[in-house]
mmCIF file of C-alpha atoms in Angstrom:
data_model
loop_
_atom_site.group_PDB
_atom_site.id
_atom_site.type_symbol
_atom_site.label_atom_id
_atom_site.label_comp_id
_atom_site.label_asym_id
_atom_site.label_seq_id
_atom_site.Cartn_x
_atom_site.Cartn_y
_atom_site.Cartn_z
ATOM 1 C CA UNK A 1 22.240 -9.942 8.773
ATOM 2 C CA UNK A 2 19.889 -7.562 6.976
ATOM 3 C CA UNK A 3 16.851 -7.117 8.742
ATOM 4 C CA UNK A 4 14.523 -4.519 6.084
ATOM 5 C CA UNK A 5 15.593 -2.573 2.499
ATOM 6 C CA UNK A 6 13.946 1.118 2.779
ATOM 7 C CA UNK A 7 14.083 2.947 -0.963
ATOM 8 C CA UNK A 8 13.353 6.540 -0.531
ATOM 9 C CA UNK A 9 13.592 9.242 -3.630
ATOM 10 C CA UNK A 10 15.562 12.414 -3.375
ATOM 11 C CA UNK A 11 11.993 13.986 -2.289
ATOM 12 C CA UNK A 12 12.046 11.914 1.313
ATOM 13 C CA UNK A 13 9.322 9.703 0.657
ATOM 14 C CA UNK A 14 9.524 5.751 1.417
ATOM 15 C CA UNK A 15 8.016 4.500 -1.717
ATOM 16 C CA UNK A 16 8.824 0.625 -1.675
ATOM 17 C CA UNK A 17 10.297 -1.332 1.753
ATOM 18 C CA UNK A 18 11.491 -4.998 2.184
ATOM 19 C CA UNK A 19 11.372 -7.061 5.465
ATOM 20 C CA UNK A 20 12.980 -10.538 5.468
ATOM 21 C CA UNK A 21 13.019 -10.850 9.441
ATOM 22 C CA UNK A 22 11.360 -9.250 11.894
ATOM 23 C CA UNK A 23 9.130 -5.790 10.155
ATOM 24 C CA UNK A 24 11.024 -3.219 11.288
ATOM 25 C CA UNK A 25 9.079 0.565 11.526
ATOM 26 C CA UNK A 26 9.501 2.943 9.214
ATOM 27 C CA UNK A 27 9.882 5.201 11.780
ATOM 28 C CA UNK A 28 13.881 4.367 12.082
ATOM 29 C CA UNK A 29 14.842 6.204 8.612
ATOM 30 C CA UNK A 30 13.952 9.351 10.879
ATOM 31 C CA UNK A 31 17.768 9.096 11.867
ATOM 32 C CA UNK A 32 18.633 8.713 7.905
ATOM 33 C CA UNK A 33 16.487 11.624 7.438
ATOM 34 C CA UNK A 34 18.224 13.899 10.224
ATOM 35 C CA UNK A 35 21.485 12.696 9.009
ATOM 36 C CA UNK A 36 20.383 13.993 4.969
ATOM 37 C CA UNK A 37 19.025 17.474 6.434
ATOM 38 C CA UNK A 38 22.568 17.886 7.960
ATOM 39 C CA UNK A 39 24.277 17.141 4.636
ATOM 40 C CA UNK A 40 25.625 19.611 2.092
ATOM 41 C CA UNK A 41 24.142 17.514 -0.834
ATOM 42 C CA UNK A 42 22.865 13.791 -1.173
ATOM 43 C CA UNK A 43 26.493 12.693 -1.738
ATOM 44 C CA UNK A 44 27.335 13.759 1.410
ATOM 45 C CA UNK A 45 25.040 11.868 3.423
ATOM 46 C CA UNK A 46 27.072 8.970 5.880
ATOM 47 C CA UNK A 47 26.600 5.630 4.541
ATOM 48 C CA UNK A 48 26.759 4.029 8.107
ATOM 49 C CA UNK A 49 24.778 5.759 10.452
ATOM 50 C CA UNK A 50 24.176 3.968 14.159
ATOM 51 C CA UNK A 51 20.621 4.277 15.987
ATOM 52 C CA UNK A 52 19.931 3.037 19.540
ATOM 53 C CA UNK A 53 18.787 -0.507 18.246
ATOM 54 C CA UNK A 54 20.027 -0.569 14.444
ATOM 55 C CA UNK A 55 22.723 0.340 12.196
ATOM 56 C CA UNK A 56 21.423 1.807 8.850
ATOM 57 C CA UNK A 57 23.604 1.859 6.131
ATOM 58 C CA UNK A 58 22.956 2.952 2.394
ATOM 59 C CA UNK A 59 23.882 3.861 -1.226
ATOM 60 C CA UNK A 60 22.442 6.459 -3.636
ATOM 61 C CA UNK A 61 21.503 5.145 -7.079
ATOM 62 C CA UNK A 62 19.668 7.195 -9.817
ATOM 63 C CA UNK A 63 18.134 9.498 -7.314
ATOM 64 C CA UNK A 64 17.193 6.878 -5.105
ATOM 65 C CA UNK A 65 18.680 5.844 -1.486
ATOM 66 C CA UNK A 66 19.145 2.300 -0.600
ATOM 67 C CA UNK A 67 18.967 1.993 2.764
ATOM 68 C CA UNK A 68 19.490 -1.474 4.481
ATOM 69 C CA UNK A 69 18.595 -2.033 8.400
ATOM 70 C CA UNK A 70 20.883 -4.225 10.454
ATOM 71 C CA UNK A 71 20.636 -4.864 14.040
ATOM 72 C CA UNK A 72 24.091 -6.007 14.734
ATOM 73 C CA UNK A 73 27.770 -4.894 13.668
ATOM 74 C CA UNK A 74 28.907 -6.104 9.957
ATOM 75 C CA UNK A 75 31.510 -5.150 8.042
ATOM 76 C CA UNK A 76 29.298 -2.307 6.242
ATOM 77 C CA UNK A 77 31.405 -3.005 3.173
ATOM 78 C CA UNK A 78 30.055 -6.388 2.517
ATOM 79 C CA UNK A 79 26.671 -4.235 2.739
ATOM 80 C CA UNK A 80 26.889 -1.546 0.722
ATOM 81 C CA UNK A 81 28.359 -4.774 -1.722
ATOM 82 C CA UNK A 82 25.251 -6.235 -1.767
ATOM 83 C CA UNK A 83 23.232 -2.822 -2.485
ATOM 84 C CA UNK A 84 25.126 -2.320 -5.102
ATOM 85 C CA UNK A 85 24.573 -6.382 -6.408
ATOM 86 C CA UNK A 86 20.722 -4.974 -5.977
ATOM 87 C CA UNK A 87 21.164 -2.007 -7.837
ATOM 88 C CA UNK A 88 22.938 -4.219 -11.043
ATOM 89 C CA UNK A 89 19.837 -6.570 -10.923
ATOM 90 C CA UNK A 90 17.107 -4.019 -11.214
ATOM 91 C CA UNK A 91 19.274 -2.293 -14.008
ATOM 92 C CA UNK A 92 19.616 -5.875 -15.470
ATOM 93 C CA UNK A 93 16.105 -6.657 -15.452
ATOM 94 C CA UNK A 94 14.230 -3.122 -16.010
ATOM 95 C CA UNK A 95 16.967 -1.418 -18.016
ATOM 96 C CA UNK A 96 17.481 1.611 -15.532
ATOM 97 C CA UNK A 97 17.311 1.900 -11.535
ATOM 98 C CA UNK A 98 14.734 4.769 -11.087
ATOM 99 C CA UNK A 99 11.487 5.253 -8.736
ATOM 100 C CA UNK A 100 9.664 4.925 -12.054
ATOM 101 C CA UNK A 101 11.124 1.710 -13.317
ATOM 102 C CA UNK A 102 10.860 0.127 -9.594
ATOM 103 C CA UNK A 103 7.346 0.974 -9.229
ATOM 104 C CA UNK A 104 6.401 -0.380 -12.645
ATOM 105 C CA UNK A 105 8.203 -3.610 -11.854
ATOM 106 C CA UNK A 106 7.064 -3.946 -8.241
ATOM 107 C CA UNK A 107 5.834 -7.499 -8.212
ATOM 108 C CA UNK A 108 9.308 -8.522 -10.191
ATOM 109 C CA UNK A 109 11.313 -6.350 -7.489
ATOM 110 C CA UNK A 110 9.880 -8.271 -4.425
ATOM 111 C CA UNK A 111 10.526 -11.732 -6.106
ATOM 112 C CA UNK A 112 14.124 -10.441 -6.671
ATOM 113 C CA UNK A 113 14.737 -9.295 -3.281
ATOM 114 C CA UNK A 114 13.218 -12.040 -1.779
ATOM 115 C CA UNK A 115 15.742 -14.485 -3.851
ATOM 116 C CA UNK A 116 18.637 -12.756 -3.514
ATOM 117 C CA UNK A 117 18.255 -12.590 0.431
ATOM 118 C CA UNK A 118 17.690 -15.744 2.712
ATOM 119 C CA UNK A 119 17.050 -15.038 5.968
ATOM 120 C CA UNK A 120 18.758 -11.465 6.062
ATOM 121 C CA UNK A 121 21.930 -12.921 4.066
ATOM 122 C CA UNK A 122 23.192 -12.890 0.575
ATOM 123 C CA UNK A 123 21.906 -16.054 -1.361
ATOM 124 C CA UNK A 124 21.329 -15.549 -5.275
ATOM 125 C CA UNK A 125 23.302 -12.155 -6.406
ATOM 126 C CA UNK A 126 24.312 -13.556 -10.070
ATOM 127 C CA UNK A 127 22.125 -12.672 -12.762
ATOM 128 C CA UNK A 128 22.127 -15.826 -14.749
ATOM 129 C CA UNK A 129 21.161 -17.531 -11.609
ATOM 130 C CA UNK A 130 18.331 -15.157 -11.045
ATOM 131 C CA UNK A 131 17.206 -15.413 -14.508
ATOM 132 C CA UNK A 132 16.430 -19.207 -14.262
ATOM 133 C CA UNK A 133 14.363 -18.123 -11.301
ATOM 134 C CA UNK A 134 12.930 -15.128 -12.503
ATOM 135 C CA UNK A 135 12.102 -14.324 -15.762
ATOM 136 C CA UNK A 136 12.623 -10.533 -16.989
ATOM 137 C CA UNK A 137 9.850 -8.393 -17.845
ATOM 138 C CA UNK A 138 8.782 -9.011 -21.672
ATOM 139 C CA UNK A 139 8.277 -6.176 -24.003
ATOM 140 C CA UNK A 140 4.142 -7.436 -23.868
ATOM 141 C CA UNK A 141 4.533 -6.529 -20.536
ATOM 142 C CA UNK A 142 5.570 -3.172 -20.494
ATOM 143 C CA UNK A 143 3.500 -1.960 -23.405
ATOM 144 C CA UNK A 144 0.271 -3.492 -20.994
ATOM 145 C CA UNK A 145 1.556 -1.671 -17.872
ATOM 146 C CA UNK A 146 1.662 0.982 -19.826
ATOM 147 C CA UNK A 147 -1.621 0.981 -21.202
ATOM 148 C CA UNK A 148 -3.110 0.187 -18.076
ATOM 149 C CA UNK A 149 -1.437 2.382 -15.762
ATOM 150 C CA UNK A 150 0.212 1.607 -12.498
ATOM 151 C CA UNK A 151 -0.145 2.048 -8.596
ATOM 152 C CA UNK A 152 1.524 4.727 -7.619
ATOM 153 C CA UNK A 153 1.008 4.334 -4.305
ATOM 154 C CA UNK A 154 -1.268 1.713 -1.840
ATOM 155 C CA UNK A 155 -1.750 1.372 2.059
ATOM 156 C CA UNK A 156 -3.821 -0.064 4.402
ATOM 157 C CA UNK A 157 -4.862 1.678 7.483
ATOM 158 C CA UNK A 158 -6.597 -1.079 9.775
ATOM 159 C CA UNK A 159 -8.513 -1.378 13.251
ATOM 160 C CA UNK A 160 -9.482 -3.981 15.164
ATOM 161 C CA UNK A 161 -12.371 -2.664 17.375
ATOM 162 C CA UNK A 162 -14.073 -4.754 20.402
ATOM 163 C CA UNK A 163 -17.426 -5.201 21.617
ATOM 164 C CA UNK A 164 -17.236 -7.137 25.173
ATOM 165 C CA UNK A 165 -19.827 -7.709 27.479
ATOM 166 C CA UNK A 166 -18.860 -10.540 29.774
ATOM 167 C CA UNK A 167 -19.027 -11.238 33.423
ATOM 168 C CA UNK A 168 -15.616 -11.763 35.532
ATOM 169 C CA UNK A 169 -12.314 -11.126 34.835
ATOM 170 C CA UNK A 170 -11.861 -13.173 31.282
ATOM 171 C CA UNK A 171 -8.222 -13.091 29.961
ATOM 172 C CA UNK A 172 -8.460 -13.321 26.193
ATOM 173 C CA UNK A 173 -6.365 -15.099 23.745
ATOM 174 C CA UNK A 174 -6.693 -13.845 19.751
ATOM 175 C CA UNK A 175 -4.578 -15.380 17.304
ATOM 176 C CA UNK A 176 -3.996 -14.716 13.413
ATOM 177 C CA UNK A 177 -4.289 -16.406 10.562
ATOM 178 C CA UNK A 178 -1.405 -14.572 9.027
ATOM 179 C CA UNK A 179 0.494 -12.309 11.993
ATOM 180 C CA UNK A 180 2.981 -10.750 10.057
ATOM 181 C CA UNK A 181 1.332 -8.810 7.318
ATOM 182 C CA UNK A 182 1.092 -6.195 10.416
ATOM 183 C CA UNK A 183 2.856 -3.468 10.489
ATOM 184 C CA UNK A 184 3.263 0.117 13.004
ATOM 185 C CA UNK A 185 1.285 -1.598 15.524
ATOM 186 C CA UNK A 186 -0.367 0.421 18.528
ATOM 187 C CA UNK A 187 -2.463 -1.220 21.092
ATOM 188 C CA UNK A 188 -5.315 -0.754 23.866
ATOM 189 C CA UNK A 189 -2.860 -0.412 27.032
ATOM 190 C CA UNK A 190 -4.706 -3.791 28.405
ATOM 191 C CA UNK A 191 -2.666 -5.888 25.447
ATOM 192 C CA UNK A 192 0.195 -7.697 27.067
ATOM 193 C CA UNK A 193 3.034 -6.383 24.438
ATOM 194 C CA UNK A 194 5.886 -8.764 24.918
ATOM 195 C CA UNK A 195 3.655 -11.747 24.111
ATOM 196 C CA UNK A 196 2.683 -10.051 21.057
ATOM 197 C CA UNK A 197 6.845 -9.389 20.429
ATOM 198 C CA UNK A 198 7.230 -13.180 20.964
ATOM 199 C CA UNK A 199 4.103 -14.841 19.942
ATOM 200 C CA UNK A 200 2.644 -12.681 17.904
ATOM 201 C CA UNK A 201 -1.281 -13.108 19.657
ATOM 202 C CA UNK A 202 -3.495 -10.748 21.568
ATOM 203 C CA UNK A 203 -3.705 -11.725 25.180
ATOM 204 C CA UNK A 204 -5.245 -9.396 27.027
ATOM 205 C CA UNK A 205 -8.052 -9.042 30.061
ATOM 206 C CA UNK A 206 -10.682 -6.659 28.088
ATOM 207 C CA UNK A 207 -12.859 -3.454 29.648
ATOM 208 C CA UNK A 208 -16.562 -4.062 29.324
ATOM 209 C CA UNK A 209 -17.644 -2.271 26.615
ATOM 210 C CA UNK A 210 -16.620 -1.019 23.001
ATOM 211 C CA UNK A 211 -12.840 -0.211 22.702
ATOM 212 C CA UNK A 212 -10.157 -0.135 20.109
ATOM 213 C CA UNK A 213 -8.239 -3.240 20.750
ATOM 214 C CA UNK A 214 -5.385 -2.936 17.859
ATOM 215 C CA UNK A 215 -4.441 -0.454 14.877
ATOM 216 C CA UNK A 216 -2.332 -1.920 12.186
ATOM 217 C CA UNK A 217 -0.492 -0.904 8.954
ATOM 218 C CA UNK A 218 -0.197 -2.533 5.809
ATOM 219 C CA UNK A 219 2.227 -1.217 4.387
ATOM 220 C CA UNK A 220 2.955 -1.539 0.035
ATOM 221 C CA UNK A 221 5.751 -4.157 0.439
ATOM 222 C CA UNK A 222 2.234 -6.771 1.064
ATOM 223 C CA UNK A 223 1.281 -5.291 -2.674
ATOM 224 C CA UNK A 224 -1.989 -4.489 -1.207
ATOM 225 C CA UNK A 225 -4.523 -5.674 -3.359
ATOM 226 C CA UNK A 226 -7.101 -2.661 -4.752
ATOM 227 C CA UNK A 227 -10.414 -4.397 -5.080
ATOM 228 C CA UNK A 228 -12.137 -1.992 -8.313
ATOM 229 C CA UNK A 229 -10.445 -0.797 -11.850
ATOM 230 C CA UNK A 230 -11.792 2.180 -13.469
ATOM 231 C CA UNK A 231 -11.624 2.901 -16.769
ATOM 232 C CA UNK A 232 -11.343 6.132 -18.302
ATOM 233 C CA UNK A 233 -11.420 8.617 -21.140
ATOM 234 C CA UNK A 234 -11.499 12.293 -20.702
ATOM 235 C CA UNK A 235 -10.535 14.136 -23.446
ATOM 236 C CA UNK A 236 -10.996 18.373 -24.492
ATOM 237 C CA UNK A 237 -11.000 19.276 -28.074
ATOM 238 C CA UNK A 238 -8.086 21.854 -29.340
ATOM 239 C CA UNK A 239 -10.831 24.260 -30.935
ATOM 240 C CA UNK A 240 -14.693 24.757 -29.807
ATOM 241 C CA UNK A 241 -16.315 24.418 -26.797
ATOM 242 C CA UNK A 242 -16.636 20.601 -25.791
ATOM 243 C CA UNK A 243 -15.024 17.671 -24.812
ATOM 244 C CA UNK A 244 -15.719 13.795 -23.982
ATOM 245 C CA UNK A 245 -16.195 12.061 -20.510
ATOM 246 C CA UNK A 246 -16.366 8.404 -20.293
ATOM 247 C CA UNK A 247 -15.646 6.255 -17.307
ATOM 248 C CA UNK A 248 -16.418 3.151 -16.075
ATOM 249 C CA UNK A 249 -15.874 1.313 -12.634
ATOM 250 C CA UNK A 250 -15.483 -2.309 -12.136
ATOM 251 C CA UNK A 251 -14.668 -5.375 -9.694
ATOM 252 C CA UNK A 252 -11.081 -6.842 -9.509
ATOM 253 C CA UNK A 253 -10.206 -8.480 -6.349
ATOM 254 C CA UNK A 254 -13.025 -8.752 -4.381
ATOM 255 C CA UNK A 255 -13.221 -12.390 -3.238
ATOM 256 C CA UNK A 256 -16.902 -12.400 -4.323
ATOM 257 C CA UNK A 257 -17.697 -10.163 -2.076
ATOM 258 C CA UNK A 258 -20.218 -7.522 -3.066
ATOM 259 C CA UNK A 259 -19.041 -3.937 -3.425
ATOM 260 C CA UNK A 260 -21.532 -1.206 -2.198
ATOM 261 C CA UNK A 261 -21.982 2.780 -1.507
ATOM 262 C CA UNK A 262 -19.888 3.231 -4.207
ATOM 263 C CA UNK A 263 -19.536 6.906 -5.035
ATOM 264 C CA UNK A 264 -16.982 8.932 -7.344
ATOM 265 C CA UNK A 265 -16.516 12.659 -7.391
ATOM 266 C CA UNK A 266 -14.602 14.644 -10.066
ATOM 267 C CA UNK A 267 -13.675 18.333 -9.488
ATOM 268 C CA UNK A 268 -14.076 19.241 -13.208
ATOM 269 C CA UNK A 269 -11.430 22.624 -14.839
ATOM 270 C CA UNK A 270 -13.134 25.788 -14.136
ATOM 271 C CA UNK A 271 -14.057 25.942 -17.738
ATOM 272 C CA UNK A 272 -16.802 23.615 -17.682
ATOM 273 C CA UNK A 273 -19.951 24.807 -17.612
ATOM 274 C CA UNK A 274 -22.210 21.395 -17.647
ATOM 275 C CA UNK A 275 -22.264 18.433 -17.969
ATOM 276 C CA UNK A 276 -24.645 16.343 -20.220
ATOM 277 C CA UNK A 277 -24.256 12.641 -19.217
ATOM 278 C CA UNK A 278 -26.001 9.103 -19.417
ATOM 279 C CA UNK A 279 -24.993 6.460 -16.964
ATOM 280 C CA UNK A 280 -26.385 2.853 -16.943
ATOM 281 C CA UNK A 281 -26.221 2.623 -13.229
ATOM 282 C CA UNK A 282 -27.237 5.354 -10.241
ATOM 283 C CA UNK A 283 -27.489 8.957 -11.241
ATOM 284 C CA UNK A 284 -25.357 11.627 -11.056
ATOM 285 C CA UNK A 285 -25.114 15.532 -10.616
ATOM 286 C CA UNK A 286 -22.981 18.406 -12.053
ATOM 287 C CA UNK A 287 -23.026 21.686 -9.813
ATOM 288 C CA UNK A 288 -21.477 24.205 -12.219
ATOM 289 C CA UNK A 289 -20.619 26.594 -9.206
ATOM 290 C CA UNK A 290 -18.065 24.194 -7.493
ATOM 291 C CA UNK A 291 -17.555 22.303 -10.768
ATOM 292 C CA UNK A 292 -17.727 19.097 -8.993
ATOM 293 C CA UNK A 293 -19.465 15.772 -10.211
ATOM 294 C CA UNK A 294 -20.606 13.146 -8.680
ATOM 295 C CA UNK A 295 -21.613 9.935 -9.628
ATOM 296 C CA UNK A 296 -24.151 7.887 -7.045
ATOM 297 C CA UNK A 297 -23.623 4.685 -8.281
ATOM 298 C CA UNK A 298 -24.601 2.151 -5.512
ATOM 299 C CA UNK A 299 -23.478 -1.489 -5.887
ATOM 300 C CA UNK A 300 -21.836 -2.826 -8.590
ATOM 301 C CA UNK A 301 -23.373 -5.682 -10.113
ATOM 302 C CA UNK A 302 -20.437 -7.603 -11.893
ATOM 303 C CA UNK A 303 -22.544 -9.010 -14.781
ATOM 304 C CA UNK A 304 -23.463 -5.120 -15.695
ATOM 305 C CA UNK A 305 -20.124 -2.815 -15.108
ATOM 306 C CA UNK A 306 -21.153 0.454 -14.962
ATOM 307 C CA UNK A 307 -20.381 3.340 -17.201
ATOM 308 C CA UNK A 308 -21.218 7.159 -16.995
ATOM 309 C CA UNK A 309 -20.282 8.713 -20.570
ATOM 310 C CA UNK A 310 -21.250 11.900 -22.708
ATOM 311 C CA UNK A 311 -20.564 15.429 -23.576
ATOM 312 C CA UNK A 312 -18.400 18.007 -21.357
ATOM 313 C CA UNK A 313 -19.631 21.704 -22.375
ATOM 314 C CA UNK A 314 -16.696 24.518 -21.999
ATOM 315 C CA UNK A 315 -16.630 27.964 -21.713
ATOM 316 C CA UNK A 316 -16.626 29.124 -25.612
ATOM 317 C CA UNK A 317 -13.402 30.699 -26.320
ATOM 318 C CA UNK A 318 -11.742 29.847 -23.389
ATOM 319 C CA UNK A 319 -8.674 27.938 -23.419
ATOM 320 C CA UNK A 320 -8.502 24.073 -23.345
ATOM 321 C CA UNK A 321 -7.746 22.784 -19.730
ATOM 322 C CA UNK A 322 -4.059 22.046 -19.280
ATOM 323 C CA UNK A 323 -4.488 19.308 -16.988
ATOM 324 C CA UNK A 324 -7.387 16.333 -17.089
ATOM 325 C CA UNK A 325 -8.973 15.745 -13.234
ATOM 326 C CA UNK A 326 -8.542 13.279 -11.083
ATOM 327 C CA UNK A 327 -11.008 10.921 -10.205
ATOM 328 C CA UNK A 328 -12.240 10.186 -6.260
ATOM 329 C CA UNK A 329 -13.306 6.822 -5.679
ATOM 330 C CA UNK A 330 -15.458 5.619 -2.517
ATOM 331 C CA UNK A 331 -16.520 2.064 -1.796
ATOM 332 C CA UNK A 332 -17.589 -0.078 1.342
ATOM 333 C CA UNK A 333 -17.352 -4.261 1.285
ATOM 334 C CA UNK A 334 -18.995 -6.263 3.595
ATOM 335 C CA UNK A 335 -17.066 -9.281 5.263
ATOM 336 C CA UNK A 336 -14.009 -8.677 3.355
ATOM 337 C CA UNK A 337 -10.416 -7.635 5.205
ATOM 338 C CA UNK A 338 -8.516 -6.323 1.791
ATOM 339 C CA UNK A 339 -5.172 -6.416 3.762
ATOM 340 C CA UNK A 340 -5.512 -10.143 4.442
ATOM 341 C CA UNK A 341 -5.798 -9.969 7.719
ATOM 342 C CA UNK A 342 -7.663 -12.634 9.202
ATOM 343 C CA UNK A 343 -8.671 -13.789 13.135
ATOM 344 C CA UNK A 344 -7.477 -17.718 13.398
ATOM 345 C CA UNK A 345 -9.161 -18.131 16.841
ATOM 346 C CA UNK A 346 -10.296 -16.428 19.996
ATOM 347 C CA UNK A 347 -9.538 -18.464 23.094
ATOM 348 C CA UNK A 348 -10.848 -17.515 26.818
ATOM 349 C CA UNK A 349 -9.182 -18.091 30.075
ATOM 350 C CA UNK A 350 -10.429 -17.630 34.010
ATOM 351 C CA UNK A 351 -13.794 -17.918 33.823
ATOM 352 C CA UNK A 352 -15.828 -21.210 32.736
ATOM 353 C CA UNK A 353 -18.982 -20.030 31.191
ATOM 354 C CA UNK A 354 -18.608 -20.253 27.405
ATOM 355 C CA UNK A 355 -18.894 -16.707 25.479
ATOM 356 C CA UNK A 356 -20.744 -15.776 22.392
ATOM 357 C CA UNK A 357 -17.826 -15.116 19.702
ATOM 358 C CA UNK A 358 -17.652 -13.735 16.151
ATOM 359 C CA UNK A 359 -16.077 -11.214 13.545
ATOM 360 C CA UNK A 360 -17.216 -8.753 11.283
ATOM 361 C CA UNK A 361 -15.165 -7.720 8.690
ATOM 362 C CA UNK A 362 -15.078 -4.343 6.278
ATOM 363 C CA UNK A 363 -13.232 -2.802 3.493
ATOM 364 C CA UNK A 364 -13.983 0.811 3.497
ATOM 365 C CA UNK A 365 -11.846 2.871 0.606
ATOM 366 C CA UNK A 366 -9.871 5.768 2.385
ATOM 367 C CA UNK A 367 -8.269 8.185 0.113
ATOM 368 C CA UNK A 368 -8.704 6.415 -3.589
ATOM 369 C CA UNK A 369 -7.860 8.511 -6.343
ATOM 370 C CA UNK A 370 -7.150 7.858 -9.804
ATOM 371 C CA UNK A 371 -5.141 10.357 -12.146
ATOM 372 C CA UNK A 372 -6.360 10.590 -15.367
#
C-alpha cells in the first residue's frame, strides 16, 4: 500500500526517507513542493495530491511534513491514520516529533518504521507492542548523543566507471551483491533499463574504451556509515588575546582498510593572527592572510591517532569570535565501497574467449565537514 515515507521541514529539505517496496526518487515530492508554493500557509497545503504514477498524501506535525507515496488508490483516510499512528510513536519514544529529535534518534526511527510497516501495510501501530520490540532510548543514551554530537546530514554520491578492451560484440552481465541500496540511478545509454527495473543487473554490450557505466545514490535512509571521528576542542578566552585548538582525527568504520591523503582545513575568525601548534602526525600551516589552516596529515595509523593541539593568538583587544569554525575533512580509502555496494559477479555472453575481470574499489570523502 505505502510504497516510501518522505519527512521534509518547513525549510523544503528531505532530511530522512523510508522505502519498504520498490525506492521510489525523491524527485516525486517536486509535485508536493509545487503544491506548498501555491499554498497560503503550510496548513493549507492538499493532503492528497495525484502525480502521473503516484498519489502522495501527507500530514504536518511539529513543523515537519509526512509525506507517504502510494502507487494505487486507498482510502487516503486510512493513510493519513497511519501518519498520525507514526507521529504518536516518535512522540512516545523521543518525547517530541521535531527534525531535531528524529535526527538524534535515526537508527531507533528506521527500526520503528520498518516494524510498524510490512510490505507497504500497517503491521505493529500499538506502542506496547512496539516496546517489546524496540526498546526506547535510555537517558545514557541521550546524554552520549549529546556529548558526541550527531550527523546532521550523510550521502553517498557513487560511480561505477568501465575500462573494456575486448574483441567482438560481448554482451555483459553484472550483478550485485546487494541491488537495492541504489538509489537515483542514471546509466550509459548501452544499459538495457527494463532488465535493470526487473532484475536489478547490468546487461549491457559495452564501447571499447573507458566510460561511465552507472551513477548511483545512497541516500541517508541506508545510515551511511562515515568511516573517521574527529575530536575537538576550540575554545577563545572572554578577556586577552588567545585561545585553545585541539583536534584529533581517528578511524571508525573502515573495514580495516587503511585511510590515506587525509587532509583538514579550518578557515580560522578574522581575528587570529597565528597559530602556534604541535601535531604528532604530518605538519601543518597557518597563512594569516586567508586565515586558513591546514593540517597535512597523511595516513592514519590506528595504533597512533593523531592530534594537532596548541595556542590560537588573537588580535589584542579585539572582540572574542562569536562563532567557533568548522572543520573540512578530506580522506581517500583504497578497496573500500563505504555505501556497501558490492559487484556479486560479471558474466559474458557472445563471444567464447574468456576475459580478464576485476574491481577496484574507493572511498573518496566529498564535502565532509564538521561543526564545532
Amino acid at each position: 500500500m505505502i510504497h516510501s515515507l518522505f519527512l521534509i521541514n518547513s525549510a523544503g529539505d528531505i532530511f530522512l526517507e523510508k522505502h519498504w517496496k520498490s525506492v521510489v526518487s525523491r524527485s516525486v515530492c517536486d509535485y508536493f513542493f509545487e503544491a506548498q508554493e501555491k499554498a497560503v500557509d503550510v496548513e493549507n497545503v492538499p493532503p492528497v495530491i495525484p502525480t502521473p504514477h503516484h498519489y502522495l498524501i501527507s500530514i504536518y506535525q511539529d513543523k515537519v511534513f509526512f509525506v507517504a507515496v502510494i502507487q494505487t488508490e486507498v482510502p487516503p483516510l486510512f493513510v493519513i491514520e497511519f501518519l498520525h499512528r507514526v507521529v504518536a510513536m516518535f512522540r512516545d519514544y523521543f518525547g517530541e516529533c521535531s527534525e531535531a529529535a528524529i535526527k538524534e534518534n535515526v537508527v531507533t526511527v528506521y527500526e520503528l518504521l520498518e516494524e510498524m510497516l510490512d510490505n507497504g501495510f500497517p503491521l505493529a501501530t500499538e506502542s506496547n507492542i512496539l516496546k517489546e520490540l524496540i526498546r526506547p532510548p535510555t537517558i545514557l543514551r541521550s546524554v552520549v548523543n549529546s556529548i558526541t554530537g550527531s550527523t546532521v546530514f550523510a550521502e553517498i554520491q557513487g560511480v561505477i566507471d568501465a575500462s573494456i578492451k575486448l574483441s567482438g560484440m560481448p554482451d555483459l552481465t553484472l550483478s550485485f551483491m546487494n541491488p537495492r541500496l541504489l538509489d537515483d540511478v542514471s546509466f550509459h545509454p548501452c544499459v538495457r533499463f527494463k532488465r535493470w527495473e526487473s532484475e536489478r543487473v547490468l546487461s549491457f554490450i559495452p564501447p571499447d574504451g573507458n566510460f561511465r557505466l552507472m551513477d548511483y545514490h545512497v541516500g541517508s535512509q541506508n545510515l551511511v556509515a562515515i568511516p573517521v571521528y574527529v575530536n575537538h576542542n576550540i575554545n577563545f578566552k572572554e578577556s586577552g588575546s588567545s585561545g585553545r585548538f585541539d583536534v584529533t582525527v581517528g578511524l571508525k568504520q573502515t573495514m580495516g582498510k587503511s585511510v590515506e591523503g587525509v587532509i583538514m582545513t579550518v578557515h580560522m575568525p578574522k581575528v587570529v593572527l597565528n597559530m602556534n601548534l604541535t601535531p604528532t602526525q604530518g605538519t601543518y600551516t597557518y597563512d594569516p592572510v586567508t586565515k586558513i589552516l591546514t593540517w597535512d596529515i597523511g595516513k592514519i595509523n590506528p595504533q597512533k591517532i593523531p592530534n594537532l593541539k596548541g595556542v590560537i593568538c588573537l588580535q589584542s583587544g579585539a572582540p572574542k569570535p562569536e562563532e567557533n569554525p568548522n572543520l573540512n575533512i578530506q580522506f581517500r580509502i583504497q578497496q573500500l565501497a563505504i555505501s556497501g555496494i558490492k559487484v556479486n559477479r560479471l558474466d559474458m555472453f557472445g563471444e567464447k574467449y574468456k576475459p580478464f575481470k576485476g574491481v577496484k574499489y574507493v572511498t573518496k570523502a566529498g564535502k565532509f565537514q564538521v561543526r564545532t
